[in-house]
Short mmCIF file of C-alpha atoms in Angstrom, two decimals:
data_model
loop_
_atom_site.label_atom_id
_atom_site.label_comp_id
_atom_site.label_asym_id
_atom_site.label_seq_id
_atom_site.Cartn_x
_atom_site.Cartn_y
_atom_site.Cartn_z
CA MET K 212 0.65 -0.24 0.08
CA VAL K 213 2.70 2.04 0.66
CA PHE K 214 4.59 1.58 -2.22
CA GLN K 215 1.33 2.67 -4.16
CA MET K 216 1.37 5.61 -2.46
CA VAL K 217 5.00 6.59 -3.66
CA LEU K 218 4.25 5.86 -7.39
CA LEU K 219 0.89 8.04 -7.11
CA LYS K 220 2.69 11.19 -6.06
CA ILE K 221 5.45 11.21 -8.12
CA ALA K 222 2.95 10.17 -11.35
CA ASP K 223 1.85 12.88 -9.53
CA TRP K 224 4.53 15.28 -9.97
CA ILE K 225 5.30 14.55 -13.29
CA LEU K 226 1.55 15.02 -13.87
CA TYR K 227 2.07 18.70 -12.68
CA GLN K 228 5.76 19.34 -14.18
CA LEU K 229 5.34 18.02 -17.95
CA LEU K 230 1.42 18.88 -17.82
CA ALA K 231 -0.08 21.35 -15.73
CA ASN K 232 3.05 23.36 -14.96
CA SER K 233 3.91 23.19 -18.65
CA CYS K 234 1.03 24.17 -20.62
CA TYR K 235 0.82 27.25 -18.64
CA LYS K 236 3.87 27.91 -20.02
CA ALA K 237 2.55 26.98 -22.97
CA ALA K 238 -0.61 29.12 -22.93
CA ARG K 239 1.86 31.96 -22.32
CA LYS K 240 3.77 31.79 -25.41
CA MET K 241 1.40 31.91 -27.23
CA ARG K 242 -0.56 34.47 -25.77
CA SER K 243 3.09 36.62 -25.56
CA TYR K 244 2.73 35.30 -29.48
CA GLY K 245 -1.12 37.10 -30.16
CA LEU K 246 0.01 40.11 -29.07
CA PHE K 247 2.98 39.51 -31.82
CA PHE K 248 -0.23 39.66 -34.54
CA LYS K 249 -2.14 41.72 -32.48
CA ASN K 250 0.05 45.01 -31.42
CA GLN K 251 2.78 45.04 -33.29
CA SER K 252 4.39 48.07 -32.22
CA LEU K 253 3.82 47.59 -28.73
CA LYS K 254 6.03 44.25 -29.31
CA SER K 255 8.58 46.44 -30.51
CA SER K 256 8.32 49.39 -28.08
CA GLN K 257 8.77 46.84 -25.55
CA GLN K 258 12.03 45.13 -27.14
CA GLN K 259 14.96 47.00 -25.55
CA PRO K 260 18.56 47.43 -27.37
CA PRO K 261 21.09 45.09 -26.60
CA SER K 262 23.62 46.68 -24.01
CA PHE K 263 26.35 45.04 -25.71
CA PRO K 264 28.09 45.76 -28.90
CA ASN K 265 28.29 43.26 -31.46
CA VAL K 266 31.36 40.97 -32.11
CA ILE K 267 32.33 42.04 -35.74
CA LYS K 268 33.03 46.05 -33.25
CA CYS K 269 36.13 44.38 -31.24
CA GLY K 270 40.04 44.64 -31.64
CA LEU K 271 42.38 42.09 -32.51
CA GLU K 272 45.30 43.94 -32.45
CA ASN K 273 47.97 43.24 -29.30
CA ARG K 274 45.16 40.51 -27.68
CA GLY K 275 48.28 37.98 -26.98
CA SER K 276 48.16 37.81 -23.32
CA ASP K 277 44.74 38.65 -23.18
CA SER K 278 41.75 36.72 -21.40
CA LEU K 279 38.65 34.84 -23.69
CA VAL K 280 35.52 33.51 -21.59
CA CYS K 281 32.59 32.47 -24.23
CA ASP K 282 29.55 29.63 -24.24
CA ILE K 283 30.30 27.28 -27.06
CA HIS K 284 26.78 27.92 -28.14
CA GLY K 285 26.02 31.43 -28.49
CA GLY K 286 29.17 32.42 -28.59
CA LEU K 287 31.42 30.69 -30.95
CA LEU K 288 28.99 29.10 -33.22
CA ARG K 289 26.19 30.51 -35.62
CA THR K 290 22.50 28.93 -33.94
CA GLU K 291 21.62 28.49 -30.05
CA SER K 292 20.01 25.77 -31.01
CA PHE K 293 21.78 22.46 -28.96
CA PHE K 294 19.86 20.33 -29.89
CA PRO K 295 21.01 19.44 -33.38
CA TYR K 296 24.42 17.72 -31.27
CA PHE K 297 22.52 16.16 -29.05
CA MET K 298 20.19 14.38 -32.30
CA LEU K 299 24.10 13.41 -33.20
CA VAL K 300 24.86 12.16 -29.62
CA ALA K 301 21.88 10.15 -29.69
CA PHE K 302 22.07 8.81 -33.74
CA GLU K 303 25.83 7.69 -34.33
CA GLY K 304 26.67 7.43 -30.56
CA GLY K 305 22.84 5.33 -29.60
CA SER K 306 20.49 4.44 -32.28
CA ILE K 307 17.67 4.87 -34.62
CA LEU K 308 15.33 4.51 -32.03
CA ARG K 309 17.38 6.94 -29.38
CA ALA K 310 17.11 9.62 -31.78
CA PHE K 311 13.63 8.56 -32.70
CA LEU K 312 12.65 9.50 -29.25
CA LEU K 313 14.73 12.76 -29.33
CA LEU K 314 12.65 13.93 -31.78
CA LEU K 315 9.55 12.26 -30.55
CA SER K 316 9.93 14.74 -27.13
CA CYS K 317 10.46 17.83 -29.78
CA PRO K 318 6.85 18.98 -28.43
CA ILE K 319 7.30 18.96 -24.76
CA LEU K 320 10.88 20.15 -24.98
CA TRP K 321 9.84 23.44 -26.34
CA VAL K 322 7.46 24.14 -23.93
CA LEU K 323 9.76 23.11 -20.80
CA ASP K 324 12.14 26.10 -19.10
CA TYR K 325 15.94 25.83 -20.23
CA GLU K 326 16.77 23.40 -17.08
CA LEU K 327 14.16 20.66 -16.82
CA LYS K 328 14.15 20.79 -21.12
CA LEU K 329 18.57 20.25 -20.57
CA ARG K 330 17.81 17.87 -18.26
CA ALA K 331 15.00 15.83 -20.69
CA MET K 332 17.94 16.17 -23.59
CA ILE K 333 20.47 14.40 -21.83
CA PHE K 334 18.46 11.68 -20.36
CA ILE K 335 16.66 10.83 -23.56
CA THR K 336 20.87 10.73 -25.55
CA PHE K 337 22.20 9.52 -22.19
CA CYS K 338 20.61 6.95 -20.05
CA GLY K 339 22.23 3.52 -21.15
CA LEU K 340 24.59 5.13 -23.51
CA ARG K 341 28.48 3.43 -23.08
CA LEU K 342 30.97 5.90 -22.54
CA LYS K 343 33.50 4.63 -25.32
CA ASP K 344 30.67 5.11 -27.97
CA MET K 345 30.29 8.79 -26.27
CA GLU K 346 33.79 9.12 -27.14
CA ASN K 347 33.98 7.90 -30.75
CA VAL K 348 31.61 10.31 -30.78
CA SER K 349 33.61 13.25 -29.19
CA ARG K 350 36.53 12.71 -31.44
CA ALA K 351 35.40 11.57 -35.58
CA VAL K 352 31.53 13.08 -35.25
CA LEU K 353 30.83 15.73 -33.71
CA PRO K 354 34.87 18.80 -34.57
CA LYS K 355 33.33 18.88 -38.12
CA PHE K 356 29.19 20.34 -37.36
CA TYR K 357 30.84 22.35 -35.25
CA LEU K 358 33.57 24.11 -37.49
CA GLU K 359 30.98 23.86 -39.96
CA ASN K 360 29.08 26.04 -37.93
CA LEU K 361 32.01 28.58 -36.32
CA HIS K 362 31.09 32.00 -36.19
CA LEU K 363 34.52 33.71 -38.56
CA LYS K 364 34.30 36.53 -36.14
CA ALA K 365 34.22 34.87 -32.44
CA PHE K 366 37.07 32.72 -34.05
CA GLU K 367 38.89 35.24 -34.76
CA VAL K 368 38.73 36.94 -31.75
CA VAL K 369 38.94 33.31 -29.92
CA ALA K 370 42.38 33.15 -32.12
CA SER K 371 43.86 36.89 -31.55
CA THR K 372 43.53 35.45 -26.86
CA GLY K 373 46.36 34.26 -25.00
CA SER K 374 43.86 32.20 -22.59
CA ARG K 375 40.59 31.02 -23.47
CA PHE K 376 37.67 29.73 -20.68
CA ALA K 377 34.59 28.08 -21.50
CA PHE K 378 31.36 27.49 -18.95
CA THR K 379 28.66 25.92 -20.29
CA SER K 380 25.65 23.95 -19.09
CA VAL K 381 25.51 21.01 -22.30
CA PRO K 382 27.29 18.06 -21.12
CA ARG K 383 31.35 18.86 -21.07
CA VAL K 384 31.68 15.19 -22.89
CA MET K 385 30.43 16.81 -25.49
CA VAL K 386 32.16 19.87 -26.24
CA GLU K 387 35.55 19.38 -24.66
CA GLY K 388 37.60 17.24 -27.21
CA PHE K 389 37.26 20.33 -30.08
CA LEU K 390 37.36 23.00 -27.70
CA LYS K 391 40.86 21.98 -26.43
CA GLU K 392 41.94 19.32 -29.99
CA TYR K 393 40.77 22.34 -32.83
CA LEU K 394 40.63 25.82 -30.78
CA GLN K 395 43.16 25.12 -28.28
CA PHE K 396 41.18 26.30 -25.11
CA ASP K 397 42.41 25.86 -21.70
CA ASN K 398 39.84 25.25 -19.39
CA VAL K 399 36.55 24.15 -20.45
CA THR K 400 34.00 23.89 -17.71
CA GLY K 401 29.91 22.17 -18.45
CA THR K 402 27.96 19.59 -17.41
CA GLU K 403 28.83 16.29 -16.10
CA LEU K 404 27.20 13.60 -15.87
CA HIS K 405 26.88 10.71 -13.99
CA THR K 406 27.93 7.29 -14.90
CA VAL K 407 27.46 3.70 -13.77
CA GLY K 408 30.40 1.71 -15.39
CA ASN K 409 31.04 1.59 -19.13
CA TYR K 410 27.58 3.09 -18.53
CA PHE K 411 25.89 7.34 -18.28
CA THR K 412 22.58 6.78 -16.36
CA GLY K 413 21.23 10.05 -18.72
CA LEU K 414 21.86 11.76 -14.91
CA VAL K 415 23.33 14.41 -13.85
CA SER K 416 25.81 14.35 -11.26
CA GLU K 417 25.24 15.50 -7.73
CA SER K 418 26.58 19.19 -9.16
CA GLY K 419 23.43 20.32 -11.29
CA LEU K 420 23.60 21.88 -14.40
CA VAL K 421 26.22 24.52 -14.45
CA SER K 422 25.07 27.66 -13.80
CA LYS K 423 27.60 29.57 -16.76
CA HIS K 424 27.90 33.13 -14.66
CA ARG K 425 28.42 31.11 -11.40
CA ALA K 426 31.47 29.21 -12.52
CA LEU K 427 33.59 32.28 -14.05
CA THR K 428 33.06 33.78 -9.96
CA ASP K 429 34.40 30.61 -9.15
CA CYS K 430 37.00 30.15 -11.83
CA PHE K 431 38.45 34.48 -11.77
CA GLY K 432 37.68 35.66 -8.21
CA ASP K 433 37.57 38.94 -7.78
CA LYS K 434 39.74 39.38 -11.28
CA LYS K 435 37.83 39.34 -14.00
CA PRO K 436 38.27 38.41 -17.69
CA ASP K 437 39.57 40.28 -20.52
CA ILE K 438 36.78 39.35 -22.67
CA GLY K 439 33.74 37.83 -23.03
CA LEU K 440 31.79 36.30 -26.27
CA GLY K 441 27.61 35.31 -25.37
CA SER K 442 24.28 35.57 -27.12
CA PRO K 443 22.16 38.39 -27.53
CA SER K 444 19.75 36.99 -25.25
CA LEU K 445 19.34 38.27 -21.35
CA HIS K 446 19.98 35.09 -20.51
CA ASP K 447 23.91 35.59 -21.77
CA HIS K 448 23.79 39.32 -20.69
CA LEU K 449 24.85 38.66 -17.23
CA PHE K 450 27.69 36.05 -18.27
CA ILE K 451 29.70 38.45 -19.97
CA SER K 452 28.92 41.77 -17.53
CA LEU K 453 31.28 40.03 -15.26
CA CYS K 454 34.27 40.99 -18.16
CA LYS K 455 36.16 44.35 -18.56
CA GLU K 456 35.21 43.84 -22.68
CA ALA K 457 32.06 41.87 -23.61
CA TYR K 458 30.66 41.32 -26.71
CA VAL K 459 26.95 39.38 -28.66
CA VAL K 460 28.10 36.92 -31.23
CA SER K 461 25.22 37.49 -33.73
CA SER K 462 24.51 34.60 -36.85
CA ASP K 463 22.84 37.58 -37.93
CA ASP K 464 25.99 39.47 -39.72
CA GLY K 465 25.83 38.28 -42.71
CA LYS K 466 22.71 41.34 -43.81
CA SER K 467 26.01 44.50 -43.05
CA GLY K 468 27.56 42.76 -45.88
CA THR K 469 29.63 40.06 -44.28
CA SER K 470 29.44 36.51 -43.97
CA SER K 471 30.01 34.68 -40.84
CA ALA K 472 29.99 31.45 -41.94
CA MET K 473 33.10 29.48 -41.81
CA PRO K 474 35.53 29.06 -44.90
CA ARG K 475 36.93 25.53 -45.07
CA ASP K 476 40.42 27.69 -45.87
CA LYS K 477 40.43 29.23 -42.71
CA TYR K 478 39.85 25.84 -40.59
CA PRO K 479 42.26 26.19 -37.14
CA LYS K 480 42.50 22.74 -37.98
CA PRO K 481 42.03 20.08 -41.95
CA LEU K 482 39.16 18.27 -41.83
CA VAL K 483 40.52 15.32 -42.96
CA PHE K 484 38.40 12.62 -41.67
CA HIS K 485 34.92 12.57 -39.84
CA ASP K 486 33.06 9.70 -39.60
CA GLY K 487 29.53 8.87 -38.45
CA ARG K 488 26.41 8.37 -41.43
CA LEU K 489 23.94 11.84 -41.09
CA ALA K 490 25.35 14.18 -43.72
CA PHE K 491 23.59 17.01 -42.23
CA LEU K 492 22.88 19.22 -38.90
CA PRO K 493 20.19 17.23 -37.87
CA THR K 494 17.86 20.57 -37.03
CA PRO K 495 13.91 19.11 -35.45
CA LEU K 496 12.38 19.76 -39.20
CA ALA K 497 15.77 18.11 -41.16
CA THR K 498 15.81 15.09 -38.15
CA LEU K 499 12.14 15.11 -39.24
CA SER K 500 12.44 14.76 -43.20
CA MET K 501 15.21 12.16 -42.56
CA PHE K 502 12.58 10.00 -40.55
CA MET K 503 10.29 10.71 -42.59
CA TRP K 504 12.03 9.81 -46.22
CA LEU K 505 13.22 6.41 -44.67
CA PRO K 506 11.19 4.17 -46.05
CA ILE K 507 11.03 5.90 -49.17
CA GLY K 508 14.99 5.38 -49.14
CA VAL K 509 15.49 1.66 -47.83
CA PHE K 510 12.06 1.09 -51.24
CA LEU K 511 15.21 2.95 -53.35
CA ALA K 512 18.07 1.27 -51.92
CA LEU K 513 17.12 -1.58 -52.68
CA PHE K 514 16.40 -1.37 -56.28
CA ARG K 515 18.91 0.92 -57.14
CA LEU K 516 20.88 -2.29 -55.64
CA PHE K 517 19.03 -5.11 -57.30
CA ALA K 518 19.46 -3.29 -60.64
CA GLY K 519 22.50 -2.93 -60.86
CA ILE K 520 23.36 -6.90 -59.94
CA TYR K 521 21.55 -8.70 -61.92
CA LEU K 522 20.54 -6.06 -64.68
CA PRO K 523 22.94 -5.87 -68.20
CA TYR K 524 25.02 -2.35 -67.62
CA LYS K 525 22.79 -0.20 -69.74
CA LEU K 526 19.35 -1.24 -68.48
CA ALA K 527 21.49 -0.56 -65.40
CA LEU K 528 22.64 2.96 -65.83
CA PHE K 529 18.92 3.72 -67.47
CA LEU K 530 17.59 2.84 -64.48
CA GLY K 531 19.72 3.89 -61.87
CA VAL K 532 19.18 7.84 -63.35
CA TRP K 533 15.59 6.63 -63.83
CA SER K 534 15.64 6.49 -60.19
CA GLY K 535 17.68 9.70 -58.62
CA VAL K 536 20.95 8.23 -58.94
CA ASP K 537 22.99 11.64 -60.75
CA LEU K 538 26.10 10.17 -63.07
CA ARG K 539 27.95 12.40 -64.76
CA VAL K 540 31.10 10.45 -66.94
CA ARG K 541 33.77 12.46 -68.70
CA GLY K 542 36.52 10.71 -70.99
CA CYS K 543 36.84 6.96 -72.61
CA SER K 544 37.66 3.63 -73.00
CA PRO K 545 41.38 3.80 -73.21
CA SER K 546 42.80 3.09 -76.66
CA ARG K 547 44.45 -0.76 -76.03
CA SER K 548 48.16 -1.61 -77.21
CA GLY K 549 49.44 -5.21 -78.10
CA HIS K 550 50.02 -6.41 -75.04
CA ARG K 551 48.30 -9.40 -73.76
CA LYS K 552 48.16 -7.47 -70.35
CA GLY K 553 44.87 -5.85 -68.70
CA ILE K 554 44.53 -2.35 -68.70
CA LEU K 555 44.94 -0.83 -64.88
CA TYR K 556 43.05 1.20 -63.97
CA VAL K 557 44.16 3.03 -61.04
CA CYS K 558 40.87 5.35 -59.46
CA THR K 559 40.10 7.81 -55.67
CA HIS K 560 38.26 5.82 -53.58
CA ARG K 561 35.40 7.63 -51.92
CA THR K 562 32.97 4.51 -51.93
CA LEU K 563 33.57 0.99 -52.08
CA LEU K 564 30.96 1.30 -55.28
CA ASP K 565 33.83 2.87 -56.80
CA PRO K 566 35.01 0.19 -59.20
CA VAL K 567 31.25 -1.09 -59.38
CA PHE K 568 30.10 2.67 -60.95
CA LEU K 569 33.08 1.99 -63.79
CA SER K 570 32.29 -0.96 -64.90
CA THR K 571 28.30 -0.33 -65.43
CA SER K 572 30.02 3.59 -67.24
CA LEU K 573 31.85 1.81 -69.22
CA GLY K 574 29.71 -1.43 -70.20
CA GLN K 575 32.41 -3.88 -69.95
CA PRO K 576 33.24 -6.20 -66.79
CA LEU K 577 36.24 -5.57 -64.57
CA THR K 578 37.79 -6.82 -61.66
CA ALA K 579 38.56 -5.01 -57.98
CA VAL K 580 40.88 -5.51 -55.65
CA THR K 581 40.07 -4.46 -51.58
CA TYR K 582 42.30 -5.00 -49.00
CA SER K 583 38.32 -4.94 -46.82
CA LEU K 584 35.59 -5.76 -47.25
CA SER K 585 32.10 -8.03 -46.37
CA LYS K 586 30.94 -11.12 -46.83
CA MET K 587 27.45 -10.03 -47.58
CA SER K 588 28.83 -7.26 -49.98
CA GLU K 589 31.48 -9.89 -51.35
CA VAL K 590 28.81 -12.14 -52.73
CA ILE K 591 26.78 -9.37 -53.11
CA ALA K 592 28.22 -7.70 -55.68
CA PRO K 593 27.85 -7.37 -59.14
CA ILE K 594 31.63 -7.57 -60.16
CA LYS K 595 34.75 -9.78 -59.53
CA THR K 596 36.43 -8.63 -56.26
CA VAL K 597 39.88 -9.92 -54.96
CA ARG K 598 40.78 -9.60 -51.03
CA LEU K 599 44.18 -8.73 -50.91
CA THR K 600 46.36 -9.69 -47.61
CA ARG K 601 48.41 -6.91 -46.81
CA GLU K 602 51.41 -8.76 -47.13
CA ARG K 603 52.89 -6.93 -50.34
CA ASN K 604 55.01 -9.75 -52.25
CA GLN K 605 51.22 -12.23 -52.03
CA ASP K 606 49.24 -9.12 -53.01
CA GLY K 607 51.57 -8.09 -56.23
CA ASN K 608 51.33 -11.61 -57.41
CA THR K 609 47.67 -11.59 -57.10
CA MET K 610 47.28 -8.92 -58.83
CA LYS K 611 49.82 -10.04 -61.52
CA ARG K 612 47.39 -13.10 -62.56
CA LEU K 613 44.81 -10.95 -62.32
CA LEU K 614 45.99 -8.61 -65.16
CA SER K 615 46.55 -11.55 -66.94
CA GLU K 616 43.49 -12.06 -67.35
CA GLY K 617 41.39 -9.29 -67.85
CA ASP K 618 41.39 -5.21 -66.98
CA LEU K 619 41.70 -4.29 -63.28
CA VAL K 620 40.61 -1.33 -60.57
CA VAL K 621 42.71 -0.72 -57.61
CA CYS K 622 42.15 1.79 -54.87
CA PRO K 623 45.42 2.66 -53.88
CA GLU K 624 44.66 4.74 -50.63
CA GLY K 625 44.04 1.38 -49.10
CA THR K 626 40.67 3.35 -47.38
CA THR K 627 38.18 5.88 -48.76
CA CYS K 628 37.78 9.50 -47.60
CA ARG K 629 35.13 12.33 -47.55
CA GLU K 630 36.74 15.16 -47.93
CA PRO K 631 38.55 17.05 -50.44
CA TYR K 632 41.94 15.27 -49.62
CA LEU K 633 43.92 12.45 -51.61
CA LEU K 634 45.68 10.25 -49.15
CA ARG K 635 49.39 8.93 -50.45
CA PHE K 636 48.93 5.90 -52.45
CA SER K 637 50.21 2.73 -52.33
CA SER K 638 53.23 2.10 -55.22
CA LEU K 639 52.85 -1.34 -55.97
CA PHE K 640 50.57 -0.71 -58.58
CA ALA K 641 52.38 1.11 -60.27
CA GLU K 642 55.74 -2.40 -60.27
CA LEU K 643 53.14 -4.11 -62.18
CA ALA K 644 51.11 -2.54 -65.39
CA SER K 645 52.77 -0.57 -67.76
CA GLU K 646 48.81 0.18 -68.96
CA ILE K 647 47.79 2.80 -66.41
CA VAL K 648 44.44 5.02 -66.76
CA PRO K 649 44.05 7.60 -63.53
CA VAL K 650 40.24 7.74 -62.68
CA ALA K 651 38.55 10.57 -60.86
CA MET K 652 35.57 9.90 -58.60
CA ASN K 653 34.14 12.04 -56.09
CA THR K 654 30.72 11.75 -54.69
CA ARG K 655 28.34 13.96 -53.24
CA VAL K 656 25.70 13.22 -50.35
CA SER K 657 22.53 15.48 -48.86
CA MET K 658 21.90 12.77 -45.95
CA PHE K 659 23.64 10.12 -45.89
CA TYR K 660 27.50 8.63 -46.41
CA GLY K 661 28.05 5.63 -47.62
CA THR K 662 31.01 4.98 -45.81
CA THR K 663 32.30 3.93 -42.36
CA ALA K 664 35.02 3.44 -40.06
CA SER K 665 33.94 2.19 -37.17
CA GLY K 666 30.33 1.43 -38.29
CA LEU K 667 28.93 -1.72 -40.18
CA LYS K 668 30.32 -1.42 -43.87
CA CYS K 669 27.72 -4.27 -45.14
CA LEU K 670 25.79 -1.76 -44.96
CA ASP K 671 27.88 1.64 -46.65
CA PRO K 672 26.43 1.15 -50.27
CA ILE K 673 22.63 0.96 -48.88
CA PHE K 674 23.51 4.07 -46.63
CA PHE K 675 24.73 5.58 -49.67
CA LEU K 676 21.76 4.57 -52.35
CA MET K 677 19.83 5.51 -49.92
CA ASN K 678 20.32 9.17 -50.63
CA PRO K 679 17.56 10.98 -53.09
CA ARG K 680 19.56 11.80 -54.99
CA PRO K 681 23.63 10.69 -54.62
CA SER K 682 25.75 11.99 -56.91
CA TYR K 683 29.11 9.97 -58.81
CA HIS K 684 31.16 11.84 -60.93
CA ILE K 685 33.63 9.77 -62.83
CA GLN K 686 36.34 11.75 -65.07
CA ILE K 687 38.69 8.57 -66.69
CA LEU K 688 41.89 10.58 -67.72
CA GLU K 689 44.68 10.05 -70.19
CA LYS K 690 46.04 6.58 -70.02
CA LEU K 691 49.99 6.98 -68.58
CA PRO K 692 52.83 7.13 -71.31
CA ARG K 693 55.51 4.99 -71.08
CA GLU K 694 57.80 7.04 -70.18
CA LEU K 695 56.67 8.60 -67.04
CA THR K 696 55.20 4.75 -65.84
CA CYS K 697 58.43 2.40 -64.20
CA ASP K 698 58.62 0.48 -68.53
CA GLY K 699 60.01 4.00 -68.81
CA GLY K 700 62.54 4.16 -65.79
CA ARG K 701 61.03 6.47 -63.11
CA SER K 702 60.81 4.29 -59.72
CA SER K 703 57.24 3.16 -58.33
CA CYS K 704 56.80 5.58 -56.17
CA GLU K 705 57.35 8.82 -58.39
CA VAL K 706 55.05 6.97 -60.73
CA ALA K 707 52.63 6.97 -57.42
CA ASN K 708 53.37 10.57 -56.36
CA TYR K 709 52.65 12.32 -60.10
CA ILE K 710 49.45 9.94 -60.57
CA GLN K 711 48.48 11.23 -57.58
CA ARG K 712 48.66 14.82 -58.45
CA LYS K 713 47.27 14.91 -61.15
CA LEU K 714 44.32 13.22 -59.81
CA ALA K 715 43.42 15.78 -56.96
CA ASP K 716 44.52 18.22 -59.97
CA ALA K 717 41.42 16.61 -61.78
CA LEU K 718 38.97 16.89 -58.79
CA GLY K 719 40.57 20.42 -57.20
CA PHE K 720 41.87 18.28 -54.69
CA GLU K 721 44.88 18.97 -51.53
CA CYS K 722 47.30 16.30 -51.83
CA THR K 723 48.52 14.64 -48.82
CA THR K 724 51.18 12.13 -47.24
CA LEU K 725 48.70 10.77 -44.53
CA THR K 726 47.48 6.88 -44.56
CA ARG K 727 44.97 4.66 -44.11
CA LYS K 728 46.39 3.83 -40.26
CA ASP K 729 45.99 7.59 -39.69
CA LYS K 730 42.31 7.50 -40.64
CA TYR K 731 41.60 4.55 -38.59
CA MET K 732 44.32 5.25 -35.56
CA MET K 733 42.16 9.25 -35.65
CA LEU K 734 38.16 7.82 -35.60
CA ALA K 735 38.30 3.76 -34.07
CA GLY K 736 40.86 3.84 -31.82
CA ASN K 737 42.97 1.10 -34.14
CA GLU K 738 44.62 0.72 -37.60
CA GLY K 739 41.86 -0.76 -39.09
CA ILE K 740 43.14 -3.70 -39.39
CA VAL K 741 40.87 -7.38 -39.80
CA GLN K 742 42.16 -10.78 -38.42
CA ASP K 743 41.44 -13.78 -40.45
CA LYS K 744 39.45 -15.24 -38.00
CA ARG K 745 41.25 -18.75 -38.16
CA LYS K 746 44.56 -16.93 -38.00
CA ARG K 747 42.71 -15.27 -34.56
CA SER K 748 41.74 -18.92 -33.37
CA GLN K 749 45.46 -20.08 -33.51
CA SER K 750 47.15 -17.00 -32.20
CA ILE K 751 44.88 -17.58 -28.93
CA GLY K 752 45.47 -21.66 -29.38
CA LYS K 753 49.32 -20.58 -29.22
#
């Protein structure tokens, strides 16, 4: 009986907080919106002009010894909403079900006050989430979206200062890695989360949500920071008023003729690698559109996939373009000399479908070699695929044999790269063939990425083909002259580097010396090599 009474009291409190209290707040919001439509002049007269200047008025000279404080949301990013970043954690670190629950909570979150809203989002996003999954999202997913949403002028102010401190109410684990690694912040104070073992409970630690102005006072004491950046809202005015100079960061700076968007060439650190499936910033409306598209996307992906597997080249190409695939091909099949060996196509590596799209575009069967391929991808591949072992002599002999049987496709980067960079080319291919044709390949997606470093690789083609209009641009370059090959006296490294530069120029990309190992160490914390099960069991037995 006592237990039932306790449950009733808890239910009564929840109903009051989520229904009665929230409905009252919603009614007040609706009433304010009603007044907005009834009396526009009254609303404008009640608005007070901001008491702090815009960040564009902040000088950058002689700031090397100044200290700066800010919040990443409303202080460094062009949008104040933190919902998209919680959604990224829920989708990429959790599951599609967790992301759907977070989306369903939007109507309730809209009527809650700031603290209750943040606590609710933290609970939905982090309850039962593994610490390791959050670390992966923080390292490999969130930096891309933070960089793309950085406010240009705010970043310039931050870069000009000597010491930088961040204070935020969002969980520290979501922002600390980015702020310290990319923006060189000295200290990040954020809300701490409660954990049990290797899992988050979804609850805030005993210290509660961070109050920015109190945290600033505790950190600096009676000393005032030199510069404070915040949003135009009154919520941030108390925080930045504790600084010697205070500036507000607004996303409307573009109206004054200067863009607040951060260009790629001004990134504090080049963004070469990132992971995750979502290719868009998941705002509530964008996320809703994605979930509405999913049933259609799955059907389209299966249709495009089976058309490419079972139908002739021309019919598969026609149906693929008809279903929305944007395929653009420049160049033509190279001329063949009298050699009995096949032609070696050297491609940039964007997805697992690179050899398939090249084979379909040329209208002829090709053989592809790959370092890692799931059993499912190998079974459903419409062209012949052969695995390599990463043992140079053995792989060389395998590729020689395949070239004697026909044309071969190789991606010497060894792994995919999403950004406009080319990884270092392996030189093995240059030692095996004299008829080499470089092929510049690039892809564009709007909803899902068709590559992954830590997820299931067998789903990569499905995710790519689930996009409403996936794009493949293929440019077949001229065959390498004999004097630029190993048969013409060039070393294999010279040939590989020359082809890398040639393909980079064709695509407008930048060459790097980064490798597959660098990518997987950064994104997944391993070298990206899957050990054969039989060898693994033998090593365990020893």
